[in-house]
Amino acid sequence: MFKNVTTLTEFILEEESKFPQATGNFTLLMTLIENATKIIGSHIKKAGLVDILGQTGGTNVYEEEVQKLDVFSNDLLVNILSSSNLVSTIASEELEKPIRLKNKGHYAIFFDPLDGSSNIDTNVSIGTIFSIYKNSGNYLQKGSQQVAAGYVVYGSSIMFVYTSGSGVNGFTLDPSIGSFLLSHPNIRIPEKGSTYSINEGYFEMFDIKVKNYISSLKKEKKYKLRYVGSMVADIHRTLLKGGIFLHPADFKNAQGKLRLMFEVNPMSFIVNQAGGKSISGTADPLEITPTSVHQRTPIVLGSSQEIDKYLSSIKS
Ligand code: P6P
């Protein structure tokens, strides 16, 4: 029944064996992240019951304190990673400042513990996004320095998708055995797609070039709009089906809304590794030198031909 099945742990161990100098620290770090996301996923599946069992933020019938899921997810990841001695910098979208640990940890980790968490109450897919760097003097490094990046999408199934620089692989949680199993080996984003993903509610605030691009897509019958409002869900669909995801700057958010270190860099690394492209304005987001941990940046990413089409549209 389970022949020819590769678990995430086996996959990461096989990857590690390709690097003779590997210490096993990266494998352990990824395993800790995996375990944390399994726990987060199990709490999300029960989220709807919280209202029955007790109000979020209060205590439930078991007299357990019911935390908001994004706070719970953040605290879980921080606690697991802080006690691992593997990371010496922990930065979270939920924490104003990074945690700097006095240990010999080789890595710095950035995560958005529960991206799109405002969608929890309506049962819309949400996700955890993570980005791993080798420690260096300045913990703020360009996205091109990432050693790994990944996301977990808590949707109809729970999927763990990551890259460590040699392609993108996807694993689906089999709840019956509690393991992520390799279900999407070597993900390649289609070179073009028929879906564009943008919050058209901001249309009037976009630059005229973006408006013209969107209008040009509407004239072509092949394009349809799909926008979940959870970056992980929108990127996961774009990665598997092709298309383009845009969260550009607008008159209210001149720097864009999405965060460079927690959302844009990891997702750009993943999409690029799957054969797609990503741009911030007209620059490569992975080459942006970060100046602050929560800095925001515009982002457009997806199928290579769709990005080329977007660039030629806004440059014309
Ligand atoms: P808007 C969720 O709040 C988030 O950070 C991303 O997951 C998502 O892509 C984006 O913001 C949605 O932003 O402005 O369209 O609601």
mmCIF file of N, CA, C and O and ligand atoms in Angstrom, residues 93 112 114-119 127 129 198-202 227-235 245-247 250 253 257-259 263 296, ligand 1:
data_model
loop_
_atom_site.group_PDB
_atom_site.id
_atom_site.type_symbol
_atom_site.label_atom_id
_atom_site.label_comp_id
_atom_site.label_asym_id
_atom_site.label_seq_id
_atom_site.Cartn_x
_atom_site.Cartn_y
_atom_site.Cartn_z
ATOM 1 N N GLU A 93 7.012 37.668 11.181
ATOM 2 C CA GLU A 93 6.158 38.789 10.797
ATOM 3 C C GLU A 93 5.344 39.263 11.998
ATOM 4 O O GLU A 93 4.924 40.400 12.070
ATOM 5 N N ASP A 112 6.557 33.809 8.282
ATOM 6 C CA ASP A 112 5.218 34.347 8.507
ATOM 7 C C ASP A 112 4.433 33.153 9.037
ATOM 8 O O ASP A 112 4.083 32.262 8.275
ATOM 9 N N LEU A 114 1.425 32.457 10.139
ATOM 10 C CA LEU A 114 0.097 32.119 9.611
ATOM 11 C C LEU A 114 -0.337 33.234 8.657
ATOM 12 O O LEU A 114 -1.043 34.170 9.032
ATOM 13 N N ASP A 115 0.109 33.099 7.411
ATOM 14 C CA ASP A 115 -0.172 34.147 6.424
ATOM 15 C C ASP A 115 -1.622 34.028 5.945
ATOM 16 O O ASP A 115 -2.106 32.931 5.660
ATOM 17 N N GLY A 116 -2.300 35.160 5.894
ATOM 18 C CA GLY A 116 -3.699 35.162 5.473
ATOM 19 C C GLY A 116 -4.627 34.805 6.618
ATOM 20 O O GLY A 116 -5.761 34.377 6.414
ATOM 21 N N SER A 117 -4.137 34.969 7.852
ATOM 22 C CA SER A 117 -4.901 34.472 9.014
ATOM 23 C C SER A 117 -6.263 35.124 9.145
ATOM 24 O O SER A 117 -7.157 34.571 9.777
ATOM 25 N N SER A 118 -6.458 36.280 8.497
ATOM 26 C CA SER A 118 -7.794 36.911 8.588
ATOM 27 C C SER A 118 -8.831 36.032 7.885
ATOM 28 O O SER A 118 -10.035 36.208 8.037
ATOM 29 N N ASN A 119 -8.366 35.055 7.098
ATOM 30 C CA ASN A 119 -9.297 34.191 6.365
ATOM 31 C C ASN A 119 -9.707 32.951 7.157
ATOM 32 O O ASN A 119 -10.507 32.137 6.676
ATOM 33 N N GLY A 127 -1.622 29.847 5.230
ATOM 34 C CA GLY A 127 -0.335 29.152 5.123
ATOM 35 C C GLY A 127 0.735 29.655 6.059
ATOM 36 O O GLY A 127 0.623 30.717 6.673
ATOM 37 N N ILE A 129 4.864 30.515 5.882
ATOM 38 C CA ILE A 129 5.945 30.744 4.928
ATOM 39 C C ILE A 129 7.258 30.836 5.706
ATOM 40 O O ILE A 129 7.295 31.471 6.765
ATOM 41 N N ILE A 198 -4.847 39.297 -8.734
ATOM 42 C CA ILE A 198 -4.576 40.639 -8.198
ATOM 43 C C ILE A 198 -5.835 41.118 -7.504
ATOM 44 O O ILE A 198 -6.938 40.658 -7.832
ATOM 45 N N ASN A 199 -5.701 41.996 -6.523
ATOM 46 C CA ASN A 199 -6.873 42.541 -5.843
ATOM 47 C C ASN A 199 -7.397 43.725 -6.647
ATOM 48 O O ASN A 199 -6.917 44.857 -6.509
ATOM 49 N N GLU A 200 -8.332 43.468 -7.519
ATOM 50 C CA GLU A 200 -8.859 44.512 -8.412
ATOM 51 C C GLU A 200 -9.628 45.576 -7.649
ATOM 52 O O GLU A 200 -9.981 46.618 -8.191
ATOM 53 N N GLY A 201 -9.831 45.328 -6.349
ATOM 54 C CA GLY A 201 -10.475 46.376 -5.537
ATOM 55 C C GLY A 201 -9.634 47.636 -5.469
ATOM 56 O O GLY A 201 -10.130 48.716 -5.186
ATOM 57 N N TYR A 202 -8.329 47.472 -5.749
ATOM 58 C CA TYR A 202 -7.424 48.631 -5.699
ATOM 59 C C TYR A 202 -7.223 49.226 -7.090
ATOM 60 O O TYR A 202 -6.367 50.099 -7.275
ATOM 61 N N TYR A 227 -8.399 35.260 -7.192
ATOM 62 C CA TYR A 227 -7.704 35.930 -6.083
ATOM 63 C C TYR A 227 -8.297 35.472 -4.766
ATOM 64 O O TYR A 227 -9.450 35.745 -4.467
ATOM 65 N N VAL A 228 -7.493 34.725 -3.976
ATOM 66 C CA VAL A 228 -7.967 34.184 -2.693
ATOM 67 C C VAL A 228 -7.777 35.213 -1.582
ATOM 68 O O VAL A 228 -8.572 35.339 -0.668
ATOM 69 N N GLY A 229 -6.656 35.958 -1.686
ATOM 70 C CA GLY A 229 -6.348 36.909 -0.613
ATOM 71 C C GLY A 229 -5.450 36.291 0.440
ATOM 72 O O GLY A 229 -5.089 36.934 1.425
ATOM 73 N N SER A 230 -5.063 35.025 0.239
ATOM 74 C CA SER A 230 -3.991 34.408 1.038
ATOM 75 C C SER A 230 -2.852 34.162 0.060
ATOM 76 O O SER A 230 -3.013 33.380 -0.892
ATOM 77 N N MET A 231 -1.707 34.802 0.313
ATOM 78 C CA MET A 231 -0.616 34.697 -0.667
ATOM 79 C C MET A 231 -0.253 33.251 -0.944
ATOM 80 O O MET A 231 -0.044 32.857 -2.098
ATOM 81 N N VAL A 232 -0.195 32.425 0.126
ATOM 82 C CA VAL A 232 0.224 31.030 -0.058
ATOM 83 C C VAL A 232 -0.722 30.317 -1.013
ATOM 84 O O VAL A 232 -0.287 29.607 -1.929
ATOM 85 N N ALA A 233 -2.030 30.556 -0.864
ATOM 86 C CA ALA A 233 -3.016 29.892 -1.746
ATOM 87 C C ALA A 233 -2.864 30.392 -3.182
ATOM 88 O O ALA A 233 -2.865 29.605 -4.139
ATOM 89 N N ASP A 234 -2.715 31.695 -3.345
ATOM 90 C CA ASP A 234 -2.595 32.262 -4.698
ATOM 91 C C ASP A 234 -1.299 31.842 -5.380
ATOM 92 O O ASP A 234 -1.284 31.556 -6.586
ATOM 93 N N ILE A 235 -0.215 31.791 -4.611
ATOM 94 C CA ILE A 235 1.066 31.366 -5.211
ATOM 95 C C ILE A 235 1.045 29.872 -5.525
ATOM 96 O O ILE A 235 1.516 29.427 -6.562
ATOM 97 N N PHE A 245 0.816 36.426 -10.503
ATOM 98 C CA PHE A 245 0.326 36.988 -9.237
ATOM 99 C C PHE A 245 0.922 38.385 -9.095
ATOM 100 O O PHE A 245 2.125 38.586 -9.295
ATOM 101 N N LEU A 246 0.059 39.338 -8.774
ATOM 102 C CA LEU A 246 0.548 40.720 -8.670
ATOM 103 C C LEU A 246 0.050 41.354 -7.367
ATOM 104 O O LEU A 246 -1.140 41.279 -7.051
ATOM 105 N N HIS A 247 0.975 41.912 -6.594
ATOM 106 C CA HIS A 247 0.577 42.816 -5.522
ATOM 107 C C HIS A 247 1.454 44.064 -5.687
ATOM 108 O O HIS A 247 2.464 44.230 -5.005
ATOM 109 N N ASP A 250 0.655 50.857 -4.945
ATOM 110 C CA ASP A 250 -0.493 51.665 -5.351
ATOM 111 C C ASP A 250 -0.361 53.024 -4.653
ATOM 112 O O ASP A 250 0.575 53.233 -3.877
ATOM 113 N N ASN A 253 -0.064 52.594 -0.984
ATOM 114 C CA ASN A 253 1.108 51.820 -0.523
ATOM 115 C C ASN A 253 2.213 51.943 -1.572
ATOM 116 O O ASN A 253 2.384 51.051 -2.409
ATOM 117 N N LYS A 257 2.578 46.234 -0.376
ATOM 118 C CA LYS A 257 2.063 45.747 0.913
ATOM 119 C C LYS A 257 2.834 44.545 1.444
ATOM 120 O O LYS A 257 3.060 44.425 2.647
ATOM 121 N N LEU A 258 3.263 43.656 0.554
ATOM 122 C CA LEU A 258 3.850 42.403 1.029
ATOM 123 C C LEU A 258 5.273 42.628 1.521
ATOM 124 O O LEU A 258 5.983 43.516 1.050
ATOM 125 N N ARG A 259 5.668 41.805 2.497
ATOM 126 C CA ARG A 259 6.956 41.997 3.155
ATOM 127 C C ARG A 259 8.068 41.261 2.440
ATOM 128 O O ARG A 259 7.927 40.081 2.104
ATOM 129 N N GLU A 263 7.644 37.266 2.932
ATOM 130 C CA GLU A 263 6.748 36.773 1.877
ATOM 131 C C GLU A 263 7.424 36.810 0.500
ATOM 132 O O GLU A 263 7.439 35.819 -0.227
ATOM 133 N N ARG A 296 8.502 46.515 3.145
ATOM 134 C CA ARG A 296 7.546 46.013 2.165
ATOM 135 C C ARG A 296 8.080 46.273 0.759
ATOM 136 O O ARG A 296 8.942 47.113 0.553
HETATM 137 P P1 P6P B 1 -5.016 42.466 0.124
HETATM 138 C C1 P6P B 1 -2.687 38.469 3.757
HETATM 139 O O1 P6P B 1 -3.058 39.500 4.647
HETATM 140 C C2 P6P B 1 -1.551 39.002 2.899
HETATM 141 O O2 P6P B 1 -0.438 39.324 3.679
HETATM 142 C C3 P6P B 1 -1.183 37.974 1.845
HETATM 143 O O3 P6P B 1 -1.347 36.674 2.296
HETATM 144 C C4 P6P B 1 -2.137 38.297 0.701
HETATM 145 O O4 P6P B 1 -1.602 37.978 -0.566
HETATM 146 C C5 P6P B 1 -2.291 39.807 0.835
HETATM 147 O O5 P6P B 1 -1.985 40.151 2.196
HETATM 148 C C6 P6P B 1 -3.700 40.236 0.551
HETATM 149 O O6 P6P B 1 -3.690 41.659 0.568
HETATM 150 O O7 P6P B 1 -4.564 43.901 0.209
HETATM 151 O O8 P6P B 1 -5.334 42.042 -1.283
HETATM 152 O O9 P6P B 1 -6.081 42.082 1.100
#
